[in-house]
PDB file of C-alpha atoms in Angstrom:
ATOM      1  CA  UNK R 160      57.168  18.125  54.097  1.00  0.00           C
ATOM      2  CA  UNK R 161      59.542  21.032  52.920  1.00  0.00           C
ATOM      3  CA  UNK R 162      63.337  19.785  53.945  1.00  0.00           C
ATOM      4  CA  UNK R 163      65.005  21.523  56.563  1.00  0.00           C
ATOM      5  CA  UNK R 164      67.253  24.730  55.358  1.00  0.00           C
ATOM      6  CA  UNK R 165      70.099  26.243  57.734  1.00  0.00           C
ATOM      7  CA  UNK R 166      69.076  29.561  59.529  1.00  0.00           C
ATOM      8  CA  UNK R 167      70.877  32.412  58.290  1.00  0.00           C
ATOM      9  CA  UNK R 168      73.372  34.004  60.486  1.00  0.00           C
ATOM     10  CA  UNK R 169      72.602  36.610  62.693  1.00  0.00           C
ATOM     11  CA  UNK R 170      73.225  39.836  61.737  1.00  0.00           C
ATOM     12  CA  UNK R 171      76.000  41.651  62.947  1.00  0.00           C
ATOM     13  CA  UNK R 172      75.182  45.008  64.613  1.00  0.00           C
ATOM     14  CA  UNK R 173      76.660  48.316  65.525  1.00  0.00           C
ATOM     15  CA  UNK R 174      75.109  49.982  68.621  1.00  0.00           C
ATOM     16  CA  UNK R 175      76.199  53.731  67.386  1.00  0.00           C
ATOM     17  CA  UNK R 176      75.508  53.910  63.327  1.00  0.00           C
ATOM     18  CA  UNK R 177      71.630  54.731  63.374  1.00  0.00           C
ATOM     19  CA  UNK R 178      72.470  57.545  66.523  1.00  0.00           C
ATOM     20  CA  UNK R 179      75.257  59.057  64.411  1.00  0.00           C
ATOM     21  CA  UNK R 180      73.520  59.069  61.381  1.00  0.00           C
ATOM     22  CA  UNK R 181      70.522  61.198  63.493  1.00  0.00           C
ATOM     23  CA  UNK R 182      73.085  63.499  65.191  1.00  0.00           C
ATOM     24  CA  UNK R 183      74.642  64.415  61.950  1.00  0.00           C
ATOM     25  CA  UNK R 184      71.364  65.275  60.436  1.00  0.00           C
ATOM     26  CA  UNK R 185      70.467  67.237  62.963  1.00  0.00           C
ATOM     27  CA  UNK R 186      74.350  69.203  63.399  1.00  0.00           C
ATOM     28  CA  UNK R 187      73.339  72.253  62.138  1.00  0.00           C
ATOM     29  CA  UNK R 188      70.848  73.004  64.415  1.00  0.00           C
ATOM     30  CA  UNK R 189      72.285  71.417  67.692  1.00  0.00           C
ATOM     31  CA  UNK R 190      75.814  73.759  66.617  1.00  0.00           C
ATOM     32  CA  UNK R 191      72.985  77.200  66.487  1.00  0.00           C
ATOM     33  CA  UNK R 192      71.029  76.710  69.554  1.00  0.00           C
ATOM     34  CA  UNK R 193      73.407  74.631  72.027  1.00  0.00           C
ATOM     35  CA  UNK R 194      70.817  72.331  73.831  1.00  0.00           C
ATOM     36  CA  UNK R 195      71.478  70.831  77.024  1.00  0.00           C
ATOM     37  CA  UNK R 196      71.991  66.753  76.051  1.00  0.00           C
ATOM     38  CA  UNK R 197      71.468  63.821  77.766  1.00  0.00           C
ATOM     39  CA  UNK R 198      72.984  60.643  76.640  1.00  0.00           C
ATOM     40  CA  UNK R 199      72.169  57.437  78.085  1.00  0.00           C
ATOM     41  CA  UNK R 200      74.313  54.079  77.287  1.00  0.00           C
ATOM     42  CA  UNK R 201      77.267  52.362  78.142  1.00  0.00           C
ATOM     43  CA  UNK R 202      80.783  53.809  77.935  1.00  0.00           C
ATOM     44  CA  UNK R 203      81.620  52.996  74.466  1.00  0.00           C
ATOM     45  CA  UNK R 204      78.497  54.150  72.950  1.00  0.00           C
ATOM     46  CA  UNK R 205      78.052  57.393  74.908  1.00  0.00           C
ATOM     47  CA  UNK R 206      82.066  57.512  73.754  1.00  0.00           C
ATOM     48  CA  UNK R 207      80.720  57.746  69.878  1.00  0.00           C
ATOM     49  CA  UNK R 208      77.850  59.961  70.993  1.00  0.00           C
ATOM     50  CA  UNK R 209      80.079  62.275  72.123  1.00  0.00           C
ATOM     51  CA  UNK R 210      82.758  62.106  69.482  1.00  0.00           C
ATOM     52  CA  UNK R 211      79.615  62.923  66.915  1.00  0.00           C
ATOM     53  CA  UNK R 212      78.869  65.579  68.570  1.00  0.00           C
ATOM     54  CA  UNK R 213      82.399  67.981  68.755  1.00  0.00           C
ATOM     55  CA  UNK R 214      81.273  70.011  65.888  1.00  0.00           C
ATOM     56  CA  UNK R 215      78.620  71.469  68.020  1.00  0.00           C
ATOM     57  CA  UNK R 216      80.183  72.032  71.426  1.00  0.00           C
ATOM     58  CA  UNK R 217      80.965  75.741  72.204  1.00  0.00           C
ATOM     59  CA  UNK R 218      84.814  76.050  73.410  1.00  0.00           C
ATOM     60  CA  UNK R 219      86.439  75.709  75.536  1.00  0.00           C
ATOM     61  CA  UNK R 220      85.262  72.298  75.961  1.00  0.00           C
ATOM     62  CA  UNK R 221      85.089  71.538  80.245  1.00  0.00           C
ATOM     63  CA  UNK R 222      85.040  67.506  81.229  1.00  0.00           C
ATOM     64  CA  UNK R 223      84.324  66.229  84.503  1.00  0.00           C
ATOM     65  CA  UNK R 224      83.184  63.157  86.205  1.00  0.00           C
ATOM     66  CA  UNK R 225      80.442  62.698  88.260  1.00  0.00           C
ATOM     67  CA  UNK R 226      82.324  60.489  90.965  1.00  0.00           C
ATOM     68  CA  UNK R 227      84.618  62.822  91.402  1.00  0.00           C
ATOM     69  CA  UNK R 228      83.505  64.941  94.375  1.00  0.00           C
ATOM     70  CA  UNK R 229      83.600  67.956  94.788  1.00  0.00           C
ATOM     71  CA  UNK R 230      81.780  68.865  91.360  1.00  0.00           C
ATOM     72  CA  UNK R 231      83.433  72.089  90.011  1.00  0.00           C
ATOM     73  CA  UNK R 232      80.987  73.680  87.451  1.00  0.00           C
ATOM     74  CA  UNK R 233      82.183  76.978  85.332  1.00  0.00           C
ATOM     75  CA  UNK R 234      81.207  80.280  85.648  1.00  0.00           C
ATOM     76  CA  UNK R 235      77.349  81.362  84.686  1.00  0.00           C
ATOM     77  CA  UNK R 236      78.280  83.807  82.713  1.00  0.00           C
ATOM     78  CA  UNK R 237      80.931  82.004  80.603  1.00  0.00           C
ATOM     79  CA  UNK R 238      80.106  80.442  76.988  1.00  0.00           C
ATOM     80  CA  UNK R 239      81.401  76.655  76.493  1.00  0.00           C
ATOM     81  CA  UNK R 240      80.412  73.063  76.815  1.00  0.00           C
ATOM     82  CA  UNK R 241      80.441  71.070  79.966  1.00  0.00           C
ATOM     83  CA  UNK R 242      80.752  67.460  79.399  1.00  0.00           C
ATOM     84  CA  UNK R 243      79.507  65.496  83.100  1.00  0.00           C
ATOM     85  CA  UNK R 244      80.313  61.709  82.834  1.00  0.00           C
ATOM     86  CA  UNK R 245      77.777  59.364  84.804  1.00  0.00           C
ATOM     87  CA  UNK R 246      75.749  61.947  86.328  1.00  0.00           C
ATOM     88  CA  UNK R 247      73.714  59.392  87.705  1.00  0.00           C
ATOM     89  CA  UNK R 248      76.636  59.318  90.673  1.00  0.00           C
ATOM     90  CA  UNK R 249      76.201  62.401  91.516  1.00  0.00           C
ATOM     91  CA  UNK R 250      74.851  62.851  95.624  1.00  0.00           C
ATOM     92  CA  UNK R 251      71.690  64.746  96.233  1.00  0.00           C
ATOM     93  CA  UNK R 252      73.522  67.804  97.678  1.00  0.00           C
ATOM     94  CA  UNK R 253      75.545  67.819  94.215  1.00  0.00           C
ATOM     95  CA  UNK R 254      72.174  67.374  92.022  1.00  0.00           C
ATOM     96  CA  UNK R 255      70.527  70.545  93.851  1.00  0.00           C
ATOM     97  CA  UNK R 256      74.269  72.274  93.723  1.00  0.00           C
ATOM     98  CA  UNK R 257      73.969  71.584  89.797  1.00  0.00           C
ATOM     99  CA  UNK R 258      70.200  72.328  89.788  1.00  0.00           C
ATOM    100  CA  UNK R 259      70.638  75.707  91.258  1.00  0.00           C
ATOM    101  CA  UNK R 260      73.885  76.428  88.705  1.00  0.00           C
ATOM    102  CA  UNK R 261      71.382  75.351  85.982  1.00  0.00           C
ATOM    103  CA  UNK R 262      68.893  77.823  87.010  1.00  0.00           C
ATOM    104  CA  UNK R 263      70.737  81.099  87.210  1.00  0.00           C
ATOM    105  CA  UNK R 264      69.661  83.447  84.678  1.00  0.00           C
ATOM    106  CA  UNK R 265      72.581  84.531  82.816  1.00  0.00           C
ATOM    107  CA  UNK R 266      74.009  80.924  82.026  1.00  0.00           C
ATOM    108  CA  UNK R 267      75.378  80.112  78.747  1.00  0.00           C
ATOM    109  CA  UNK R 268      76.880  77.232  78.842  1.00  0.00           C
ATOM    110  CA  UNK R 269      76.277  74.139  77.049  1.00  0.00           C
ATOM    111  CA  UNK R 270      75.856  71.110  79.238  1.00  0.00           C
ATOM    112  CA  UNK R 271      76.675  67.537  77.972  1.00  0.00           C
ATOM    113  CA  UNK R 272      75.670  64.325  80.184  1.00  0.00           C
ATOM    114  CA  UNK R 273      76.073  60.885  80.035  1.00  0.00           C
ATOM    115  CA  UNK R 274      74.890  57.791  82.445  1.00  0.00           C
ATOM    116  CA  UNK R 275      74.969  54.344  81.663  1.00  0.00           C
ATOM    117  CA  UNK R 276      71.264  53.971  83.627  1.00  0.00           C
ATOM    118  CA  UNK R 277      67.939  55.804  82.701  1.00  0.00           C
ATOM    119  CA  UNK R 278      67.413  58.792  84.727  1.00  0.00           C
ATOM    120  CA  UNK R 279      63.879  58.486  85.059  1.00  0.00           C
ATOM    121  CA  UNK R 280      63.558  55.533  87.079  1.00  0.00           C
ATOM    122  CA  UNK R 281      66.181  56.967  89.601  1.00  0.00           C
ATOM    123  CA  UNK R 282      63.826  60.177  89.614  1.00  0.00           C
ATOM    124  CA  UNK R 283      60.126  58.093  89.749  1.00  0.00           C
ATOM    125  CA  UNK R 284      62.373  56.634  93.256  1.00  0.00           C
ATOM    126  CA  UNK R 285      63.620  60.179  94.934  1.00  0.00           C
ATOM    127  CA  UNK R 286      67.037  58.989  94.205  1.00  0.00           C
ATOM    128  CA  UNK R 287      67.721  62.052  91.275  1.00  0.00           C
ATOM    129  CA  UNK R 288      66.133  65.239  91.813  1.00  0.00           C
ATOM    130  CA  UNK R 289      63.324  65.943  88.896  1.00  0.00           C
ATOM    131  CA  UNK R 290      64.151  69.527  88.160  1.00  0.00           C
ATOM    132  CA  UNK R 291      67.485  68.312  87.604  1.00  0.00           C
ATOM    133  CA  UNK R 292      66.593  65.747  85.481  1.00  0.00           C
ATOM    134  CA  UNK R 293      64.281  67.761  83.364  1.00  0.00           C
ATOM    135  CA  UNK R 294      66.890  70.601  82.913  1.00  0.00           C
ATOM    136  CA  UNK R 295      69.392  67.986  81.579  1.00  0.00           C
ATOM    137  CA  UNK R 296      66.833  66.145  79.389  1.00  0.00           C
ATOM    138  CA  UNK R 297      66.409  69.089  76.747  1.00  0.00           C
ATOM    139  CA  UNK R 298      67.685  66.427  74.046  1.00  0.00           C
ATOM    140  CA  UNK R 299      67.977  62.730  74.946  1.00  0.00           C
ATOM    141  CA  UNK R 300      69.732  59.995  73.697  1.00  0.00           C
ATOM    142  CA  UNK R 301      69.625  56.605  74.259  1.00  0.00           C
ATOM    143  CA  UNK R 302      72.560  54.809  72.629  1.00  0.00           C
ATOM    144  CA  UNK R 303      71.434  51.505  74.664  1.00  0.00           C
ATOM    145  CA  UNK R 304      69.007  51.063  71.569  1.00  0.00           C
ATOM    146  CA  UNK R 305      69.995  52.522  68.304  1.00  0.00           C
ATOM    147  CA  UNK R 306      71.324  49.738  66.654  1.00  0.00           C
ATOM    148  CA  UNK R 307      71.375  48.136  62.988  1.00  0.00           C
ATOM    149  CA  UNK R 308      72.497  45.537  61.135  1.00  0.00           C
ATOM    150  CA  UNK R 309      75.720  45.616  59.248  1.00  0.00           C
ATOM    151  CA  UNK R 310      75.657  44.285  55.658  1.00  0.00           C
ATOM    152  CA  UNK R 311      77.667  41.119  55.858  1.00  0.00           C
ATOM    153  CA  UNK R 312      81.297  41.778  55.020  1.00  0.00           C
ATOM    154  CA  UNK R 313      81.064  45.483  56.114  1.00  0.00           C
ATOM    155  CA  UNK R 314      82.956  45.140  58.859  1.00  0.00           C
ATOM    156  CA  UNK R 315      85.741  43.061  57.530  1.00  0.00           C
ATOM    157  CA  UNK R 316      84.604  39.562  58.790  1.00  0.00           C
TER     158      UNK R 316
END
């Protein structure tokens, strides 16, 4: 019988390191053709997600948040970013509103969203209008899952 050994320690992980390491590989392109993005994850990683990102968002750079009624979207014809936090919240009459924006033919603008719950789910239920969801989802992210271990002592501990 082999004698019993101590586990190692678990390793210590960092939810945004493999997602930033992606996004800057793929800058250059993201910063040329200015993809709709949809980032899924909790505030802190969606927070990193979107801090990675500034080099590609066309200015000026427009923030709003979902919960916030009434949503106030740009003009069509104006070039810049539009950042929507937890667009999950948003109320069918705002999804179609937002839909409809996303549908004109002359828009330029970037748009940015985050939500801390899948989409898809909410959209297999009725609750979050497909075409909605598919115009958002050009690029998605989930930050819920990119994470990797940290070499120990890397982070100081």
């Amino acid at each position: 019988m082999m004698p019993a050994t101590a586990s190692p320690p678990p390793p210590n992980f960092n939810a945004t390191e493999p997602l930033i390491r992606v996004l800057r590989n793929e800058l250059s392109w993201l910063s040329r053709a200015h993809p709709n993005i949809l980032l899924v994850g909790d505030g802190a990683a969606t927070a990193a997600a979107l801090s990675e990102l500034q080099s590609i968002y066309q200015f000026p750079v427009i923030v709003r948040n979902c919960g916030d009624l009434p949503l106030v979207l740009p003009p069509t014809e104006s070039a810049n970013t539009l950042i929507l936090h937890d667009v999950a919240a948003l109320p069918p009459g705002e999804q179609q509103m937002l839909s409809d924006w996303l549908s004109s033919g002359n828009r330029r603008t970037q748009v940015v969203t985050t939500s801390a719950e899948a989409l898809l789910p909410l959209v297999t239920t009725g609750a979050f209008l497909a075409t909605l969801y598919y115009r958002l989802n050009v690029i998605y992210v989930d930050v819920t899952g990119a994470v990797a271990p940290i070499e120990p002592g890397a982070d100081g501990r």
